[in-house]
CSV table of C-alpha atoms and ligand atoms in Angstrom, one decimal:
chain,number,residue,atom,x,y,z
A,243,UNK,CA,31.4,33.9,113.0
A,244,UNK,CA,32.2,32.6,116.1
A,245,UNK,CA,32.6,28.8,116.3
A,246,UNK,CA,32.3,27.0,119.5
A,247,UNK,CA,32.0,23.2,118.4
A,248,UNK,CA,34.1,21.1,116.8
A,249,UNK,CA,31.7,19.0,114.9
A,250,UNK,CA,30.6,22.4,112.7
A,251,UNK,CA,31.3,21.9,109.1
A,252,UNK,CA,34.9,21.6,108.2
A,253,UNK,CA,35.2,24.7,106.1
A,254,UNK,CA,38.3,23.5,103.7
A,255,UNK,CA,38.9,22.4,100.6
A,256,UNK,CA,36.3,20.1,98.7
A,257,UNK,CA,38.7,17.2,97.3
A,258,UNK,CA,39.1,15.4,94.4
A,259,UNK,CA,39.4,11.9,93.7
A,260,UNK,CA,43.4,11.6,94.2
A,261,UNK,CA,43.7,8.4,92.3
A,262,UNK,CA,41.9,7.1,89.0
A,263,UNK,CA,41.1,3.8,91.2
A,264,UNK,CA,37.9,1.9,91.7
A,265,UNK,CA,38.9,3.0,95.5
A,266,UNK,CA,40.0,0.9,98.8
A,267,UNK,CA,38.6,-0.6,101.6
A,268,UNK,CA,39.0,1.6,104.8
A,269,UNK,CA,38.2,0.9,108.3
A,270,UNK,CA,37.8,3.8,110.6
A,271,UNK,CA,38.6,2.3,114.4
A,272,UNK,CA,37.1,4.4,116.7
A,273,UNK,CA,34.1,5.7,114.7
A,274,UNK,CA,32.3,6.6,117.0
A,275,UNK,CA,34.6,9.0,118.8
A,276,UNK,CA,35.8,12.9,119.0
A,277,UNK,CA,38.8,12.0,116.9
A,278,UNK,CA,36.7,9.4,114.7
A,279,UNK,CA,34.2,11.8,113.6
A,280,UNK,CA,36.2,14.2,112.2
A,281,UNK,CA,38.0,11.4,110.2
A,282,UNK,CA,34.9,10.4,108.6
A,283,UNK,CA,34.6,14.3,108.1
A,284,UNK,CA,37.8,14.5,106.3
A,285,UNK,CA,37.7,11.2,104.5
A,286,UNK,CA,34.1,12.5,103.0
A,287,UNK,CA,35.8,16.2,102.4
A,288,UNK,CA,38.6,14.9,100.4
A,289,UNK,CA,36.8,12.7,98.6
A,290,UNK,CA,39.3,9.5,99.4
A,291,UNK,CA,39.1,6.9,96.9
A,292,UNK,CA,36.5,4.5,99.3
A,293,UNK,CA,35.3,1.6,97.7
A,294,UNK,CA,34.4,-0.5,101.2
A,295,UNK,CA,33.7,1.7,104.4
A,296,UNK,CA,34.3,-0.5,108.0
A,297,UNK,CA,32.9,1.4,111.0
A,298,UNK,CA,34.4,0.1,114.5
A,299,UNK,CA,34.1,0.6,117.9
A,300,UNK,CA,33.5,-0.9,121.4
A,301,UNK,CA,31.0,-3.9,122.1
A,302,UNK,CA,28.9,-0.3,124.0
A,303,UNK,CA,28.7,1.8,120.1
A,304,UNK,CA,28.2,-1.5,118.1
A,305,UNK,CA,24.9,-1.4,116.4
A,306,UNK,CA,24.4,2.4,116.3
A,307,UNK,CA,24.8,4.2,113.2
A,308,UNK,CA,27.2,6.9,111.6
A,309,UNK,CA,26.5,9.3,108.8
A,310,UNK,CA,28.5,9.3,105.8
A,311,UNK,CA,28.0,10.7,102.6
A,312,UNK,CA,24.4,11.1,103.6
A,313,UNK,CA,24.3,7.7,104.2
A,314,UNK,CA,24.0,6.0,107.9
A,315,UNK,CA,26.6,3.4,108.3
A,316,UNK,CA,26.0,0.6,111.4
A,317,UNK,CA,29.5,0.7,113.6
A,318,UNK,CA,30.5,-2.7,114.6
A,319,UNK,CA,32.8,-4.2,117.4
A,320,UNK,CA,36.5,-4.2,116.5
A,321,UNK,CA,37.9,-7.5,116.6
A,322,UNK,CA,40.6,-9.3,114.9
A,323,UNK,CA,38.7,-10.3,112.3
A,324,UNK,CA,37.0,-6.9,111.3
A,325,UNK,CA,40.3,-6.1,109.2
A,326,UNK,CA,39.9,-8.9,106.7
A,327,UNK,CA,39.8,-7.4,103.1
A,328,UNK,CA,40.8,-3.7,104.6
A,329,UNK,CA,43.0,-2.0,102.6
A,330,UNK,CA,43.6,1.3,104.5
A,331,UNK,CA,42.9,1.2,108.6
A,332,UNK,CA,42.7,4.2,110.4
A,333,UNK,CA,43.2,3.8,114.7
A,334,UNK,CA,41.8,6.1,117.4
A,335,UNK,CA,40.2,4.1,119.9
A,336,UNK,CA,43.2,4.6,122.5
A,337,UNK,CA,46.4,2.4,122.7
A,338,UNK,CA,45.7,-0.6,124.4
A,339,UNK,CA,43.0,-1.2,121.3
A,340,UNK,CA,46.0,-0.3,119.0
A,341,UNK,CA,48.3,-2.6,120.6
A,342,UNK,CA,46.0,-5.3,120.5
A,343,UNK,CA,44.5,-4.7,117.2
A,344,UNK,CA,46.8,-3.0,114.7
A,345,UNK,CA,49.1,-6.1,114.5
A,346,UNK,CA,46.1,-8.3,113.5
A,347,UNK,CA,45.0,-5.5,111.3
A,348,UNK,CA,48.7,-5.6,109.3
A,349,UNK,CA,48.5,-9.2,109.7
A,350,UNK,CA,45.6,-9.1,107.4
A,351,UNK,CA,47.4,-6.9,105.3
A,352,UNK,CA,46.2,-3.6,105.9
A,353,UNK,CA,48.2,-0.4,106.4
A,354,UNK,CA,47.7,1.1,109.8
A,355,UNK,CA,47.8,4.7,110.3
A,356,UNK,CA,47.5,5.2,114.4
A,357,UNK,CA,46.8,8.3,116.0
A,358,UNK,CA,47.9,6.5,119.6
A,359,UNK,CA,51.0,6.6,121.4
A,360,UNK,CA,51.1,3.1,121.2
A,361,UNK,CA,53.6,2.4,118.6
A,362,UNK,CA,55.1,6.4,118.2
A,363,UNK,CA,58.6,5.6,119.6
A,364,UNK,CA,58.9,2.4,117.7
A,365,UNK,CA,62.0,2.6,116.0
A,366,UNK,CA,60.8,-0.1,113.7
A,367,UNK,CA,57.4,2.7,113.4
A,368,UNK,CA,57.6,6.1,111.1
A,369,UNK,CA,55.9,8.7,113.2
A,370,UNK,CA,54.5,11.2,110.1
A,371,UNK,CA,53.9,14.8,109.8
A,372,UNK,CA,53.6,14.9,105.6
A,373,UNK,CA,55.3,18.5,105.7
A,374,UNK,CA,57.7,17.4,107.5
A,375,UNK,CA,59.2,13.8,106.8
A,376,UNK,CA,57.0,12.2,104.2
A,377,UNK,CA,59.8,10.5,103.1
A,378,UNK,CA,59.9,8.3,106.3
A,379,UNK,CA,56.9,6.5,105.2
A,380,UNK,CA,59.0,4.7,102.6
A,381,UNK,CA,60.6,2.6,105.6
A,382,UNK,CA,56.9,1.3,107.0
A,383,UNK,CA,56.4,-2.1,107.8
A,384,UNK,CA,52.2,-2.0,108.5
A,385,UNK,CA,52.3,0.6,110.9
A,386,UNK,CA,52.5,4.2,110.7
A,387,UNK,CA,51.9,6.9,113.9
A,388,UNK,CA,50.5,10.2,113.9
A,389,UNK,CA,52.1,12.0,116.5
A,390,UNK,CA,50.4,14.0,119.2
A,391,UNK,CA,48.2,16.6,118.1
A,392,UNK,CA,50.6,19.4,120.1
A,393,UNK,CA,53.5,18.0,118.6
A,394,UNK,CA,52.2,18.0,115.1
A,395,UNK,CA,51.5,21.9,115.0
A,396,UNK,CA,54.4,22.8,116.4
A,397,UNK,CA,56.6,20.9,113.9
A,398,UNK,CA,54.8,21.8,111.0
A,399,UNK,CA,55.3,25.5,112.1
A,400,UNK,CA,59.2,24.9,112.8
A,401,UNK,CA,60.7,22.8,110.1
A,402,UNK,CA,60.5,25.8,107.6
A,403,UNK,CA,62.5,27.7,110.2
A,404,UNK,CA,64.8,24.4,110.9
A,405,UNK,CA,65.7,23.8,107.1
A,406,UNK,CA,66.5,27.5,106.4
A,407,UNK,CA,68.1,28.7,109.9
A,408,UNK,CA,69.1,25.7,111.6
A,409,UNK,CA,67.2,24.9,115.1
A,410,UNK,CA,69.1,24.4,118.8
A,411,UNK,CA,66.6,24.4,121.2
A,412,UNK,CA,62.7,24.9,121.8
A,413,UNK,CA,60.8,25.8,125.0
A,414,UNK,CA,57.0,25.7,124.2
A,415,UNK,CA,54.3,26.0,126.7
A,416,UNK,CA,50.4,24.6,125.8
A,417,UNK,CA,47.0,25.9,126.1
A,418,UNK,CA,45.3,22.7,125.1
A,419,UNK,CA,41.3,22.6,124.2
A,420,UNK,CA,39.2,19.8,126.0
A,421,UNK,CA,38.2,18.2,122.8
A,422,UNK,CA,41.9,16.5,123.0
A,423,UNK,CA,40.4,14.8,125.8
A,424,UNK,CA,37.7,13.0,123.7
A,425,UNK,CA,33.9,13.4,124.0
A,426,UNK,CA,33.4,13.3,127.6
A,427,UNK,CA,35.5,16.2,128.2
A,428,UNK,CA,33.7,17.9,125.7
A,429,UNK,CA,30.4,17.4,127.4
A,430,UNK,CA,31.9,18.0,131.2
A,431,UNK,CA,33.0,21.5,129.9
A,432,UNK,CA,29.6,22.6,128.8
A,433,UNK,CA,27.8,21.0,131.6
A,434,UNK,CA,29.9,22.7,134.5
A,435,UNK,CA,29.2,26.0,132.4
A,436,UNK,CA,25.9,26.1,132.3
A,437,UNK,CA,26.2,24.5,136.0
A,438,UNK,CA,28.5,27.8,137.0
A,439,UNK,CA,26.6,30.0,135.3
A,440,UNK,CA,22.8,28.8,136.8
A,441,UNK,CA,24.7,28.5,140.4
A,442,UNK,CA,23.8,24.7,140.4
A,443,UNK,CA,26.3,22.2,142.0
A,444,UNK,CA,28.5,20.0,140.0
A,445,UNK,CA,31.3,17.2,140.3
A,446,UNK,CA,34.1,17.1,138.3
A,447,UNK,CA,34.6,13.6,136.9
A,448,UNK,CA,37.0,13.6,133.9
A,449,UNK,CA,39.7,16.0,133.9
A,450,UNK,CA,42.6,16.2,133.7
A,451,UNK,CA,42.4,12.6,133.4
A,452,UNK,CA,40.0,10.3,133.7
A,453,UNK,CA,40.3,7.6,136.1
A,454,UNK,CA,43.0,9.8,137.9
A,455,UNK,CA,42.7,10.1,142.2
A,456,UNK,CA,41.6,13.6,141.4
A,457,UNK,CA,39.5,15.6,139.1
A,458,UNK,CA,39.1,19.3,138.9
A,459,UNK,CA,37.3,22.0,137.4
A,460,UNK,CA,37.6,22.8,133.9
A,461,UNK,CA,35.1,25.6,133.4
A,462,UNK,CA,36.5,29.1,134.0
A,463,UNK,CA,39.9,27.5,134.7
A,464,UNK,CA,43.3,26.4,133.9
A,465,UNK,CA,45.0,22.9,134.7
A,466,UNK,CA,48.7,22.2,134.3
A,467,UNK,CA,47.7,18.4,133.9
A,468,UNK,CA,47.7,16.7,130.6
A,469,UNK,CA,48.2,13.1,131.2
A,470,UNK,CA,49.8,11.2,134.1
A,471,UNK,CA,53.2,12.4,136.0
A,472,UNK,CA,56.3,10.6,134.9
A,473,UNK,CA,58.7,9.9,137.6
A,474,UNK,CA,61.0,13.1,136.4
A,475,UNK,CA,58.4,15.9,137.2
A,476,UNK,CA,56.9,16.3,133.2
A,477,UNK,CA,53.6,14.5,132.3
A,478,UNK,CA,53.4,11.9,129.8
A,479,UNK,CA,51.6,14.7,127.3
A,480,UNK,CA,54.9,17.2,127.8
A,481,UNK,CA,57.2,13.9,127.4
A,482,UNK,CA,55.4,13.2,124.2
A,483,UNK,CA,56.3,16.7,122.7
A,484,UNK,CA,59.9,16.3,124.0
A,485,UNK,CA,60.9,12.8,122.5
A,486,UNK,CA,58.1,12.9,119.4
A,487,UNK,CA,59.5,16.3,118.3
A,488,UNK,CA,63.5,15.1,118.3
A,489,UNK,CA,62.1,12.0,116.2
A,490,UNK,CA,60.0,13.6,113.6
A,491,UNK,CA,62.8,16.3,113.0
A,492,UNK,CA,65.6,13.5,113.3
A,493,UNK,CA,67.2,15.7,115.5
A,494,UNK,CA,67.9,13.4,118.9
A,495,UNK,CA,69.8,15.9,120.3
A,496,UNK,CA,67.8,19.1,120.3
A,497,UNK,CA,67.3,20.8,123.1
A,498,UNK,CA,63.3,20.6,124.1
A,499,UNK,CA,61.3,21.3,126.8
A,500,UNK,CA,57.3,21.6,127.4
A,501,UNK,CA,54.8,22.6,130.0
A,502,UNK,CA,51.2,21.4,128.8
A,503,UNK,CA,48.4,23.3,130.0
A,504,UNK,CA,44.3,22.5,129.6
A,505,UNK,CA,41.7,25.5,129.3
A,506,UNK,CA,38.2,25.6,128.8
A,507,UNK,CA,38.4,25.6,124.9
A,508,UNK,CA,36.5,23.1,123.2
A,509,UNK,CA,38.4,23.1,120.3
A,510,UNK,CA,41.9,24.5,119.1
A,511,UNK,CA,45.3,24.0,120.8
A,512,UNK,CA,47.9,27.3,121.1
A,513,UNK,CA,51.3,27.4,122.2
A,514,UNK,CA,53.7,29.7,123.3
A,515,UNK,CA,56.8,28.5,121.7
A,516,UNK,CA,60.1,30.0,121.9
A,517,UNK,CA,63.3,29.2,119.7
A,518,UNK,CA,66.9,29.8,119.4
A,519,UNK,CA,68.5,28.9,115.9
A,520,UNK,CA,71.9,28.6,114.6
A,521,UNK,CA,72.2,31.2,112.2
A,522,UNK,CA,73.4,34.3,113.4
A,523,UNK,CA,71.1,38.0,112.2
A,524,UNK,CA,68.0,36.7,111.1
A,525,UNK,CA,65.6,39.2,111.4
A,526,UNK,CA,61.2,38.8,112.1
A,527,UNK,CA,60.6,39.7,108.3
A,528,UNK,CA,63.4,36.7,107.6
A,529,UNK,CA,61.2,34.4,109.1
A,530,UNK,CA,57.9,35.9,108.2
A,531,UNK,CA,59.0,34.8,104.2
A,532,UNK,CA,59.9,31.4,105.0
A,533,UNK,CA,56.5,30.8,107.2
A,534,UNK,CA,54.4,32.3,104.3
A,535,UNK,CA,55.8,29.7,101.7
A,536,UNK,CA,55.8,26.3,104.3
A,537,UNK,CA,53.5,24.3,103.0
A,538,UNK,CA,50.0,23.8,105.4
A,539,UNK,CA,50.9,26.9,107.5
A,540,UNK,CA,49.4,29.9,107.0
A,541,UNK,CA,51.0,33.4,108.7
A,542,UNK,CA,48.4,35.7,110.5
A,543,UNK,CA,51.0,38.4,111.8
A,544,UNK,CA,50.0,41.9,111.9
A,545,UNK,CA,50.5,43.4,115.4
A,546,UNK,CA,49.5,46.8,114.3
A,547,UNK,CA,46.0,45.7,113.1
A,548,UNK,CA,45.5,43.1,115.8
A,549,UNK,CA,46.0,40.2,113.5
A,550,UNK,CA,46.9,36.8,115.8
A,551,UNK,CA,45.7,33.0,115.4
A,552,UNK,CA,43.1,32.2,117.8
A,553,UNK,CA,41.8,28.7,118.4
A,554,UNK,CA,37.7,30.3,117.6
A,555,UNK,CA,39.2,30.9,114.3
A,556,UNK,CA,41.2,27.8,113.3
A,557,UNK,CA,38.2,25.6,114.1
A,558,UNK,CA,37.1,23.4,111.1
A,559,UNK,CA,40.7,24.6,109.3
A,560,UNK,CA,43.3,22.4,108.1
A,561,UNK,CA,46.1,25.2,108.4
A,562,UNK,CA,48.8,25.4,111.2
A,563,UNK,CA,48.7,29.1,112.2
A,564,UNK,CA,51.2,31.4,113.4
A,565,UNK,CA,51.5,34.9,114.3
A,566,UNK,CA,53.3,36.9,117.5
A,567,UNK,CA,56.6,36.4,115.4
A,568,UNK,CA,58.9,38.3,117.4
A,569,UNK,CA,62.6,38.6,118.4
A,570,UNK,CA,63.8,37.8,121.9
A,571,UNK,CA,65.1,40.9,124.3
A,572,UNK,CA,68.2,39.5,125.1
A,573,UNK,CA,68.9,36.1,123.4
A,574,UNK,CA,70.5,37.5,119.6
A,575,UNK,CA,69.3,34.1,118.1
A,576,UNK,CA,66.2,33.4,120.1
A,577,UNK,CA,62.5,34.1,118.6
A,578,UNK,CA,59.0,33.4,120.1
A,579,UNK,CA,56.1,32.7,118.6
A,580,UNK,CA,52.4,31.9,118.7
A,581,UNK,CA,51.4,28.7,117.3
A,582,UNK,CA,47.5,27.7,117.0
A,583,UNK,CA,45.4,24.9,114.9
A,584,UNK,CA,42.2,22.7,115.1
A,585,UNK,CA,43.8,19.6,116.8
A,586,UNK,CA,41.1,17.3,116.1
A,587,UNK,CA,42.2,17.9,112.3
A,588,UNK,CA,45.7,19.1,111.7
A,589,UNK,CA,46.3,17.6,115.3
A,590,UNK,CA,44.7,14.0,114.2
A,591,UNK,CA,42.3,13.1,112.0
A,592,UNK,CA,43.7,15.4,108.8
A,593,UNK,CA,47.0,14.4,109.6
A,594,UNK,CA,46.0,10.9,109.6
A,595,UNK,CA,44.3,10.9,106.1
A,596,UNK,CA,46.9,13.1,104.6
A,597,UNK,CA,49.3,10.1,105.8
A,598,UNK,CA,46.9,8.3,103.8
A,599,UNK,CA,46.9,10.2,100.7
A,600,UNK,CA,50.7,10.4,100.8
A,601,UNK,CA,50.6,6.4,101.4
A,602,UNK,CA,48.4,6.4,97.9
A,603,UNK,CA,51.0,9.2,96.2
A,604,UNK,CA,54.0,7.5,96.8
A,605,UNK,CA,52.6,4.1,95.6
A,606,UNK,CA,53.0,2.1,99.0
A,607,UNK,CA,49.3,0.7,99.1
A,608,UNK,CA,48.9,-2.4,97.8
B,531,LIG,P1,36.7,9.4,122.7
B,531,LIG,O1,36.0,10.5,121.8
B,531,LIG,O2,36.7,9.0,123.9
B,531,LIG,O3,36.6,8.1,121.7
B,531,LIG,C1,36.8,6.8,121.7
B,531,LIG,C2,36.7,5.7,120.5
B,531,LIG,O4,37.3,4.6,120.9
B,531,LIG,C3,35.3,5.7,120.8
B,531,LIG,O5,35.0,4.9,119.0
B,531,LIG,C4,35.0,4.4,121.1
B,531,LIG,O6,33.6,3.6,120.8
B,531,LIG,C5,36.4,3.5,120.6
B,531,LIG,N1,36.9,2.6,121.6
B,531,LIG,C6,36.7,2.4,122.6
B,531,LIG,N2,37.2,1.5,123.6
B,531,LIG,C7,37.1,0.6,122.7
B,531,LIG,C8,37.3,-0.9,122.0
B,531,LIG,N3,37.8,-1.7,123.4
B,531,LIG,N4,37.4,-1.5,121.2
B,531,LIG,C9,37.2,-0.4,119.9
B,531,LIG,N5,37.1,0.8,120.2
B,531,LIG,C10,37.1,1.1,121.2
B,531,LIG,O7,38.5,9.5,122.7
B,531,LIG,P2,38.9,10.3,121.3
B,531,LIG,O8,39.0,11.6,121.5
B,531,LIG,O9,38.1,10.1,119.8
B,531,LIG,O10,40.5,9.9,121.2
B,531,LIG,C11,40.5,8.3,120.6
B,531,LIG,C12,42.0,8.3,120.6
B,531,LIG,O11,42.6,8.8,119.7
B,531,LIG,C13,42.7,8.6,122.1
B,531,LIG,O12,42.7,7.6,123.0
B,531,LIG,C14,44.0,8.7,121.7
B,531,LIG,O13,44.8,7.7,121.8
B,531,LIG,C15,43.9,9.5,120.3
B,531,LIG,N6,43.9,10.5,120.0
B,531,LIG,C16,45.0,11.2,119.8
B,531,LIG,C17,45.3,12.8,119.6
B,531,LIG,C18,46.4,13.3,118.9
B,531,LIG,O14,47.4,14.1,119.6
B,531,LIG,N7,46.9,12.7,117.7
B,531,LIG,C19,44.1,13.4,120.0
B,531,LIG,C20,43.3,12.9,120.7
B,531,LIG,C21,42.8,11.3,120.5
B,531,LIG,P3,32.6,3.4,122.2
B,531,LIG,O15,31.6,4.2,121.3
B,531,LIG,O16,32.2,2.3,121.8
B,531,LIG,O17,32.8,3.9,123.3
B,532,LIG,O1,45.1,15.7,125.6
B,532,LIG,C1,45.1,16.5,124.5
B,532,LIG,O2,44.8,17.5,123.9
B,532,LIG,C2,45.7,15.5,123.6
B,532,LIG,C3,45.5,14.4,124.2
B,532,LIG,C4,45.5,13.0,122.9
B,532,LIG,C5,46.1,11.5,123.9
B,532,LIG,C6,44.9,11.3,124.6
B,532,LIG,C7,44.5,10.2,125.2
B,532,LIG,C8,45.7,9.2,124.9
B,532,LIG,C9,46.6,10.5,123.5
B,532,LIG,C10,47.8,10.5,122.6
B,532,LIG,O3,47.4,10.9,121.3
B,532,LIG,O4,48.7,11.2,122.6
B,532,LIG,C11,46.7,9.0,123.9
B,532,LIG,C12,47.7,8.3,123.6
B,532,LIG,O5,47.0,7.4,122.9
B,532,LIG,O6,48.4,8.1,124.7
């Protein structure tokens, strides 16, 4: 089956209640967005123990309804008082909303799992990918940050390699889907594709960055800009990958470099990753062995059978897929690999729900 769109069914794990409890009051901030939509589907699929659900958006969508577990739920405008009685608040409504409302949620006694970059580099906020650094959750002060989608899938694949063989250098180039830029970017790709195929005129208005000086065609194109430019020539998306990788892996001295590119793919980020490891004489077979056993990772690497990960195959699945593992031809300790994942699931909604499940498992939710 060919998957094109992000909102198709999530195909995985019918969850069981992970706690024998009457459940928690959960709030989803940004419930009408591309990430919020997948957040609700993931909570539903996992049968997350919810006793009360509060769905929040801006005033624009307040009063609209969203389906959860076969029932229509009314969305409300997010305000400081929306968090009274909330146990767990999942935020994906942009950094400004998180900066304004996450502290209010914490004041009201909620634990916040924040999908934005607002608090990721705050030393008092754990930045967590459960397969990599679940223990960091124990240091939380009310807010836990979910990393950038491109960072998450890369560190999930690299952590088992680091653990066994050490890691000294990472150079990544990304091939990112438009759903990472929100529901408006998905619409823009669809409209432009239709316009081009029907030879109609169109005016780009969303990508690479909504509200920036220039907008470019994304259909049948590749745009080497995700987020705005920093003064050092890297984009903020690239700087997020660099800084977040070092924080999550507890390796401030790790050499990391990134180039982030937007492609006309609806969902599923791909990454070409070059690494250098500490240990000598490691083979591709050695890396296959550890990747095969790594939690949350699926190895798809049989070149002679043309088996390798692709975004169209990753959509709706929770795992990080790794393939094309090969030794560099010049650098003895250098390896290349291709890493693909559903950016809205492991890159956002699933990682956030996993963090919430870890918080329950570790007894960190009061
Ligand atoms: P989206 O499709 O544009 O949805 C944005 C959501 O935020 C909508 O529900 C929107 O509500 C809500 N919102 C906007 N302004 C608000 C306000 N002032 N108060 C309350 N809610 C507000 O965007 P998305 O792709 O879902 O992404 C949302 C955010 O998640 C991003 O800005 C980013 O910070 C984060 N994100 C993280 C990752 C990651 O890598 N982990 C990936 C993608 C996104 P309305 O319907 O009322 O407009
Ligand atoms: O573009 C992508 O593929 C991922 C985008 C993530 C994103 C989009 C808008 C704002 C972020 C993020 O999570 O880093 C943010 C942000 O919160 O800074």
